[in-house]
Amino acid sequence: MKRTTDWNEVGRIAGTVTLCMLAGRYLHLSSPVYLALFPILSVTKARDYRWSGLIKMFLPVVVAATLALLTVELFSDHPFIVWSLSLVGFDQLRRRATTPAKLGGLILPTFNWMMIVVFAQQPSFVMADRIREIALSLVITIVVMKAMNGLFPRTSQAAACAPPPQPVSYRDRLWYLLLLGAGLAFLMIVDLISATFCMVPVIIAAAQTRKPGYLAVIRARFTAQVGGCALAMLFQLLLLWHQQLVLFYSLSVFLLVLALAWLIGRSQGAEKDLHGDALLGIALPIQLYMGTSDIGLQDTFLRGWQLSVTLFLLLALSGLIYGRTHHDTEHHLNHRAG
């Protein structure tokens, strides 16, 4: 079947992500990763490009980060209280996520709360500066998104019928808290800041209510995130000794993002989501680790390894969380019969 490409979407994604990534690099922010994380998640998920719609989408991120900062400042000598209050916040977010849109909307607030709590364990980080950089990154992202939407406006699409809200069961909330609570406790105890970004697939997987969706998340994240690290390492090698050249680096990032934006613009459904996640998987290690003097190969490899371990742990827990399903039983019986 012949595929049509939404070139406005391609231009919107390529322009937004490239400009934000370059701003994060050349504004010399201490945390330039926000200017890859925010624009990619936003430009691939946003449905409302009005000022009010974009502010509404990003407001929970600022609120979550601010509340997390207040929590760690008030109870800096009592990490167990910080951990307990974090679980209360996670539960409230999960309880209110009764539709797919709300479920997707809890990822950034939850992750940013975790980042603030984990990074606050390190005395070298000034958390107030981190909040300011989060706010600045969000402002830059919104302005660039609006500008790119003006140049490449969204084509009119029929609004999809939103599914009716589904109440979240106590069982789903319990497993969500167990997985996130265990991950947050590990990161608060062990000095392994680089593993914080591995919590994104944990949040998405833990929010699933059925085993097929849970396993699909693990497969997709392994392909896009771990595979993204491998492609990011290839990109870093191609730019070896040239990453300090502004024009060369900028053009290389643009061509990389443009290629992935083209894949997103010509795909639909689960395939589009996979390409969007691949863009995130490739861009994050580049933005995190690639500097003017170090291409970041070792850190990118470590990130891929940590993601692999995290996803295999989630896979191992699937039977405990969901039990043996009818499909698993049939597969086991067929295997024995064969």
Short mmCIF file of C-alpha atoms in Angstrom, two decimals:
data_model
loop_
_atom_site.label_atom_id
_atom_site.label_comp_id
_atom_site.label_asym_id
_atom_site.label_seq_id
_atom_site.Cartn_x
_atom_site.Cartn_y
_atom_site.Cartn_z
CA MET A 1 0.00 0.00 0.00
CA LYS A 2 1.37 3.38 -0.99
CA ARG A 3 2.12 5.58 1.97
CA THR A 4 1.60 9.32 2.07
CA THR A 5 3.99 11.53 3.98
CA ASP A 6 2.78 14.44 6.11
CA TRP A 7 5.53 16.87 5.17
CA ASN A 8 4.20 19.53 7.54
CA GLU A 9 4.62 17.08 10.40
CA VAL A 10 8.13 16.23 9.17
CA GLY A 11 9.11 19.90 9.08
CA ARG A 12 7.48 20.62 12.43
CA ILE A 13 9.28 17.76 14.20
CA ALA A 14 12.64 18.32 12.51
CA GLY A 15 12.62 22.08 13.15
CA THR A 16 11.44 21.88 16.75
CA VAL A 17 13.75 19.09 17.89
CA THR A 18 16.84 20.41 16.07
CA LEU A 19 16.48 24.00 17.31
CA CYS A 20 15.80 22.88 20.89
CA MET A 21 18.74 20.46 20.94
CA LEU A 22 21.09 23.12 19.57
CA ALA A 23 19.77 25.66 22.09
CA GLY A 24 20.45 23.20 24.90
CA ARG A 25 24.02 22.72 23.67
CA TYR A 26 25.01 26.29 22.89
CA LEU A 27 23.23 28.07 25.75
CA HIS A 28 25.58 26.11 28.03
CA LEU A 29 22.85 24.86 30.31
CA SER A 30 23.94 22.52 33.08
CA SER A 31 21.11 20.16 32.08
CA PRO A 32 20.76 20.39 28.27
CA VAL A 33 18.95 17.04 28.22
CA TYR A 34 15.63 18.77 28.98
CA LEU A 35 15.84 20.41 25.56
CA ALA A 36 15.78 16.98 23.96
CA LEU A 37 13.36 15.26 26.33
CA PHE A 38 10.65 17.93 26.39
CA PRO A 39 10.45 18.79 22.67
CA ILE A 40 10.55 15.18 21.46
CA LEU A 41 7.86 13.93 23.84
CA SER A 42 5.79 17.03 23.15
CA VAL A 43 6.07 17.31 19.38
CA THR A 44 5.22 13.62 18.92
CA LYS A 45 2.27 13.70 21.35
CA ALA A 46 0.85 17.23 21.21
CA ARG A 47 -2.62 17.63 19.74
CA ASP A 48 -3.33 21.23 20.74
CA TYR A 49 -0.81 23.84 19.57
CA ARG A 50 -2.62 26.83 21.03
CA TRP A 51 -0.78 28.70 23.79
CA SER A 52 -3.33 27.50 26.30
CA GLY A 53 -3.03 23.90 25.10
CA LEU A 54 0.78 23.87 25.31
CA ILE A 55 0.81 25.53 28.73
CA LYS A 56 -1.79 23.06 29.97
CA MET A 57 0.37 20.19 28.72
CA PHE A 58 3.54 21.46 30.44
CA LEU A 59 2.09 22.93 33.64
CA PRO A 60 2.00 19.56 35.50
CA VAL A 61 5.74 19.17 34.83
CA VAL A 62 6.58 22.45 36.59
CA VAL A 63 4.15 21.73 39.43
CA ALA A 64 5.58 18.24 39.98
CA ALA A 65 9.19 19.47 39.92
CA THR A 66 8.39 22.32 42.35
CA LEU A 67 6.54 20.06 44.78
CA ALA A 68 9.39 17.55 44.61
CA LEU A 69 11.88 20.31 45.41
CA LEU A 70 9.80 21.46 48.40
CA THR A 71 9.57 17.86 49.61
CA VAL A 72 13.30 17.19 49.49
CA GLU A 73 14.09 20.57 51.07
CA LEU A 74 11.63 20.12 53.95
CA PHE A 75 12.62 16.53 54.67
CA SER A 76 16.24 16.48 53.53
CA ASP A 77 17.26 14.62 56.70
CA HIS A 78 14.48 12.05 56.37
CA PRO A 79 14.78 10.20 53.03
CA PHE A 80 12.12 7.67 54.03
CA ILE A 81 9.56 10.48 54.35
CA VAL A 82 10.63 11.82 50.94
CA TRP A 83 10.19 8.34 49.47
CA SER A 84 6.79 7.87 51.14
CA LEU A 85 5.46 11.24 50.00
CA SER A 86 6.72 10.48 46.49
CA LEU A 87 4.60 7.32 46.44
CA VAL A 88 1.57 9.33 47.57
CA GLY A 89 2.12 11.70 44.63
CA PHE A 90 2.60 8.84 42.17
CA ASP A 91 -0.60 7.19 43.38
CA GLN A 92 -2.60 10.38 42.93
CA LEU A 93 -1.30 10.78 39.38
CA ARG A 94 -2.05 7.14 38.53
CA ARG A 95 -5.52 7.26 40.07
CA ARG A 96 -6.47 10.20 37.87
CA ALA A 97 -5.09 8.64 34.66
CA THR A 98 -8.38 7.14 33.50
CA THR A 99 -7.91 7.66 29.74
CA PRO A 100 -5.00 6.95 27.34
CA ALA A 101 -4.36 10.70 27.01
CA LYS A 102 -4.14 11.16 30.77
CA LEU A 103 -1.99 8.05 31.02
CA GLY A 104 0.49 9.57 28.58
CA GLY A 105 0.32 12.85 30.46
CA LEU A 106 1.61 11.37 33.71
CA ILE A 107 5.01 10.34 32.26
CA LEU A 108 6.79 13.71 32.38
CA PRO A 109 5.50 14.86 35.81
CA THR A 110 6.33 11.50 37.39
CA PHE A 111 9.76 11.32 35.80
CA ASN A 112 10.63 14.90 36.75
CA TRP A 113 9.60 14.27 40.35
CA MET A 114 11.95 11.28 40.39
CA MET A 115 14.79 13.28 38.85
CA ILE A 116 14.51 16.01 41.47
CA VAL A 117 14.45 13.49 44.33
CA VAL A 118 17.38 11.45 42.99
CA PHE A 119 19.56 14.40 42.00
CA ALA A 120 18.91 16.04 45.38
CA GLN A 121 20.85 13.17 46.98
CA GLN A 122 23.99 14.61 45.37
CA PRO A 123 25.45 17.60 47.25
CA SER A 124 27.06 18.91 44.05
CA PHE A 125 23.68 19.76 42.49
CA VAL A 126 21.89 23.03 43.25
CA MET A 127 18.26 22.00 42.91
CA ALA A 128 16.86 25.54 42.61
CA ASP A 129 19.00 26.00 39.49
CA ARG A 130 17.57 22.76 38.11
CA ILE A 131 14.01 24.04 38.56
CA ARG A 132 14.94 27.24 36.73
CA GLU A 133 16.44 25.22 33.87
CA ILE A 134 13.31 23.06 33.66
CA ALA A 135 11.17 26.21 33.42
CA LEU A 136 13.53 27.79 30.86
CA SER A 137 13.57 24.61 28.79
CA LEU A 138 9.78 24.48 28.80
CA VAL A 139 9.53 28.13 27.69
CA ILE A 140 12.02 27.54 24.86
CA THR A 141 10.17 24.38 23.83
CA ILE A 142 6.78 26.13 23.75
CA VAL A 143 8.09 29.12 21.76
CA VAL A 144 9.88 26.92 19.22
CA MET A 145 6.84 24.62 18.89
CA LYS A 146 4.59 27.60 18.21
CA ALA A 147 7.02 29.01 15.64
CA MET A 148 7.35 25.68 13.83
CA ASN A 149 3.59 25.18 13.86
CA GLY A 150 3.27 28.58 12.21
CA LEU A 151 5.67 27.50 9.46
CA PHE A 152 4.33 23.94 9.18
CA PRO A 153 0.73 24.01 10.43
CA ARG A 154 -1.08 20.85 11.34
CA THR A 155 -3.41 19.60 8.65
CA SER A 156 -7.01 19.44 9.77
CA GLN A 157 -7.86 16.02 11.08
CA ALA A 158 -11.11 14.61 12.31
CA ALA A 159 -11.03 14.43 16.07
CA ALA A 160 -10.87 10.83 17.22
CA CYS A 161 -13.62 9.69 19.51
CA ALA A 162 -12.10 9.63 22.99
CA PRO A 163 -12.66 6.37 24.85
CA PRO A 164 -14.76 6.58 28.01
CA PRO A 165 -12.82 6.96 31.26
CA GLN A 166 -11.92 3.68 32.94
CA PRO A 167 -11.48 3.71 36.72
CA VAL A 168 -8.09 2.47 37.86
CA SER A 169 -8.28 -0.65 40.01
CA TYR A 170 -6.54 -0.95 43.37
CA ARG A 171 -4.47 -3.80 41.94
CA ASP A 172 -3.17 -1.64 39.09
CA ARG A 173 -2.34 1.17 41.52
CA LEU A 174 -0.57 -1.27 43.85
CA TRP A 175 1.71 -2.69 41.15
CA TYR A 176 2.38 0.81 39.82
CA LEU A 177 3.54 1.90 43.28
CA LEU A 178 5.57 -1.26 43.87
CA LEU A 179 7.53 -0.90 40.61
CA LEU A 180 8.09 2.85 40.89
CA GLY A 181 8.73 2.67 44.63
CA ALA A 182 11.35 -0.06 44.21
CA GLY A 183 13.06 1.87 41.40
CA LEU A 184 13.08 5.15 43.31
CA ALA A 185 14.36 3.47 46.49
CA PHE A 186 17.21 1.87 44.54
CA LEU A 187 18.22 5.18 42.98
CA MET A 188 18.07 6.97 46.34
CA ILE A 189 20.31 4.36 47.98
CA VAL A 190 22.77 3.55 45.19
CA ASP A 191 24.95 6.29 43.69
CA LEU A 192 23.95 5.63 40.09
CA ILE A 193 22.50 8.85 38.69
CA SER A 194 22.91 7.70 35.08
CA ALA A 195 20.27 5.01 35.69
CA THR A 196 17.60 7.62 36.47
CA PHE A 197 16.60 7.84 32.81
CA CYS A 198 15.88 4.09 32.86
CA MET A 199 12.79 4.92 34.90
CA VAL A 200 10.93 6.22 31.84
CA PRO A 201 10.20 2.71 30.45
CA VAL A 202 9.44 1.55 34.02
CA ILE A 203 6.80 4.29 34.37
CA ILE A 204 5.23 3.42 31.01
CA ALA A 205 5.26 -0.34 31.63
CA ALA A 206 3.96 -0.02 35.20
CA ALA A 207 1.01 2.03 33.96
CA GLN A 208 -0.25 -0.82 31.76
CA THR A 209 -3.30 -2.75 32.92
CA ARG A 210 -2.99 -5.86 30.72
CA LYS A 211 -0.11 -8.23 30.08
CA PRO A 212 -0.08 -7.85 26.25
CA GLY A 213 0.29 -4.09 26.62
CA TYR A 214 3.00 -4.53 29.26
CA LEU A 215 5.01 -6.89 27.04
CA ALA A 216 4.49 -4.63 24.01
CA VAL A 217 5.99 -1.71 25.96
CA ILE A 218 9.07 -3.79 26.83
CA ARG A 219 9.56 -4.95 23.23
CA ALA A 220 9.10 -1.47 21.81
CA ARG A 221 11.45 0.16 24.34
CA PHE A 222 14.11 -2.45 23.75
CA THR A 223 13.98 -1.87 20.00
CA ALA A 224 13.78 1.92 20.19
CA GLN A 225 15.78 2.77 23.31
CA VAL A 226 18.54 0.15 23.32
CA GLY A 227 18.70 0.22 19.52
CA GLY A 228 18.68 4.01 19.77
CA CYS A 229 21.81 3.89 21.94
CA ALA A 230 23.53 1.77 19.29
CA LEU A 231 22.61 4.27 16.56
CA ALA A 232 23.66 7.16 18.79
CA MET A 233 27.09 5.52 19.20
CA LEU A 234 27.36 5.24 15.42
CA PHE A 235 26.48 8.93 15.10
CA GLN A 236 29.08 9.81 17.72
CA LEU A 237 31.75 7.82 15.86
CA LEU A 238 30.89 9.53 12.57
CA LEU A 239 31.40 12.92 14.23
CA LEU A 240 34.66 11.92 15.93
CA TRP A 241 37.05 14.92 16.11
CA HIS A 242 34.49 17.13 14.38
CA GLN A 243 31.84 17.55 17.10
CA GLN A 244 33.30 20.89 18.15
CA LEU A 245 32.57 22.42 14.73
CA VAL A 246 29.31 24.31 15.18
CA LEU A 247 28.10 24.23 11.57
CA PHE A 248 29.08 20.59 11.02
CA TYR A 249 27.50 19.44 14.28
CA SER A 250 24.30 21.43 13.65
CA LEU A 251 23.91 20.08 10.12
CA SER A 252 24.55 16.51 11.30
CA VAL A 253 21.94 16.76 14.06
CA PHE A 254 19.43 18.25 11.62
CA LEU A 255 19.92 15.48 9.06
CA LEU A 256 19.62 12.81 11.77
CA VAL A 257 16.42 14.30 13.18
CA LEU A 258 15.03 14.91 9.68
CA ALA A 259 15.46 11.24 8.74
CA LEU A 260 13.57 10.10 11.83
CA ALA A 261 10.94 12.82 11.39
CA TRP A 262 10.36 11.52 7.85
CA LEU A 263 9.75 8.01 9.25
CA ILE A 264 7.29 9.45 11.77
CA GLY A 265 5.51 11.55 9.15
CA ARG A 266 4.86 8.58 6.86
CA SER A 267 3.71 6.07 9.48
CA GLN A 268 0.59 5.51 11.55
CA GLY A 269 -0.45 3.96 14.84
CA ALA A 270 2.02 1.77 16.72
CA GLU A 271 4.67 2.22 14.01
CA LYS A 272 4.55 6.00 14.43
CA ASP A 273 4.89 5.63 18.22
CA LEU A 274 7.89 3.33 17.73
CA HIS A 275 9.66 5.83 15.46
CA GLY A 276 8.92 8.63 17.93
CA ASP A 277 10.41 6.57 20.75
CA ALA A 278 13.44 5.80 18.55
CA LEU A 279 13.99 9.53 18.03
CA LEU A 280 14.02 9.94 21.82
CA GLY A 281 16.30 6.94 22.26
CA ILE A 282 18.87 8.34 19.82
CA ALA A 283 18.68 12.02 20.80
CA LEU A 284 18.92 11.63 24.59
CA PRO A 285 22.43 10.08 24.74
CA ILE A 286 23.67 12.55 22.12
CA GLN A 287 22.34 15.48 24.14
CA LEU A 288 23.44 13.97 27.46
CA TYR A 289 26.95 12.79 26.72
CA MET A 290 28.34 14.32 23.54
CA GLY A 291 30.52 17.32 24.28
CA THR A 292 33.16 19.31 22.44
CA SER A 293 36.02 17.23 23.88
CA ASP A 294 34.31 13.86 24.50
CA ILE A 295 31.97 12.07 22.11
CA GLY A 296 30.46 10.08 25.00
CA LEU A 297 30.79 6.54 23.65
CA GLN A 298 31.40 4.96 27.05
CA ASP A 299 28.45 6.72 28.70
CA THR A 300 26.14 5.84 25.81
CA PHE A 301 27.16 2.19 26.02
CA LEU A 302 26.53 2.25 29.78
CA ARG A 303 23.09 3.74 29.19
CA GLY A 304 22.24 0.96 26.71
CA TRP A 305 23.43 -1.67 29.20
CA GLN A 306 21.40 -0.16 32.04
CA LEU A 307 18.31 0.01 29.85
CA SER A 308 18.77 -3.63 28.83
CA VAL A 309 19.04 -4.76 32.46
CA THR A 310 15.97 -2.70 33.41
CA LEU A 311 13.87 -4.12 30.58
CA PHE A 312 14.93 -7.71 31.34
CA LEU A 313 13.95 -7.19 34.98
CA LEU A 314 10.55 -5.90 33.88
CA LEU A 315 10.17 -8.93 31.62
CA ALA A 316 11.06 -11.28 34.47
CA LEU A 317 8.43 -9.63 36.67
CA SER A 318 5.62 -9.98 34.11
CA GLY A 319 4.59 -13.42 35.37
CA LEU A 320 4.50 -12.21 38.97
CA ILE A 321 2.44 -9.14 38.11
CA TYR A 322 -0.09 -10.69 35.76
CA GLY A 323 0.19 -14.40 36.50
CA ARG A 324 -0.13 -17.13 33.88
CA THR A 325 -2.50 -16.04 31.13
CA HIS A 326 -4.67 -18.28 28.94
CA HIS A 327 -2.30 -17.65 26.02
CA ASP A 328 0.70 -18.72 28.11
CA THR A 329 -1.08 -21.95 29.12
CA GLU A 330 -2.00 -22.80 25.53
CA HIS A 331 1.58 -22.11 24.37
CA HIS A 332 2.97 -24.37 27.11
CA LEU A 333 0.55 -27.20 26.26
CA ASN A 334 1.27 -26.93 22.53
CA HIS A 335 4.99 -27.00 23.23
CA ARG A 336 4.63 -30.17 25.32
CA ALA A 337 2.40 -31.80 22.70
CA GLY A 338 4.95 -31.03 20.00
#
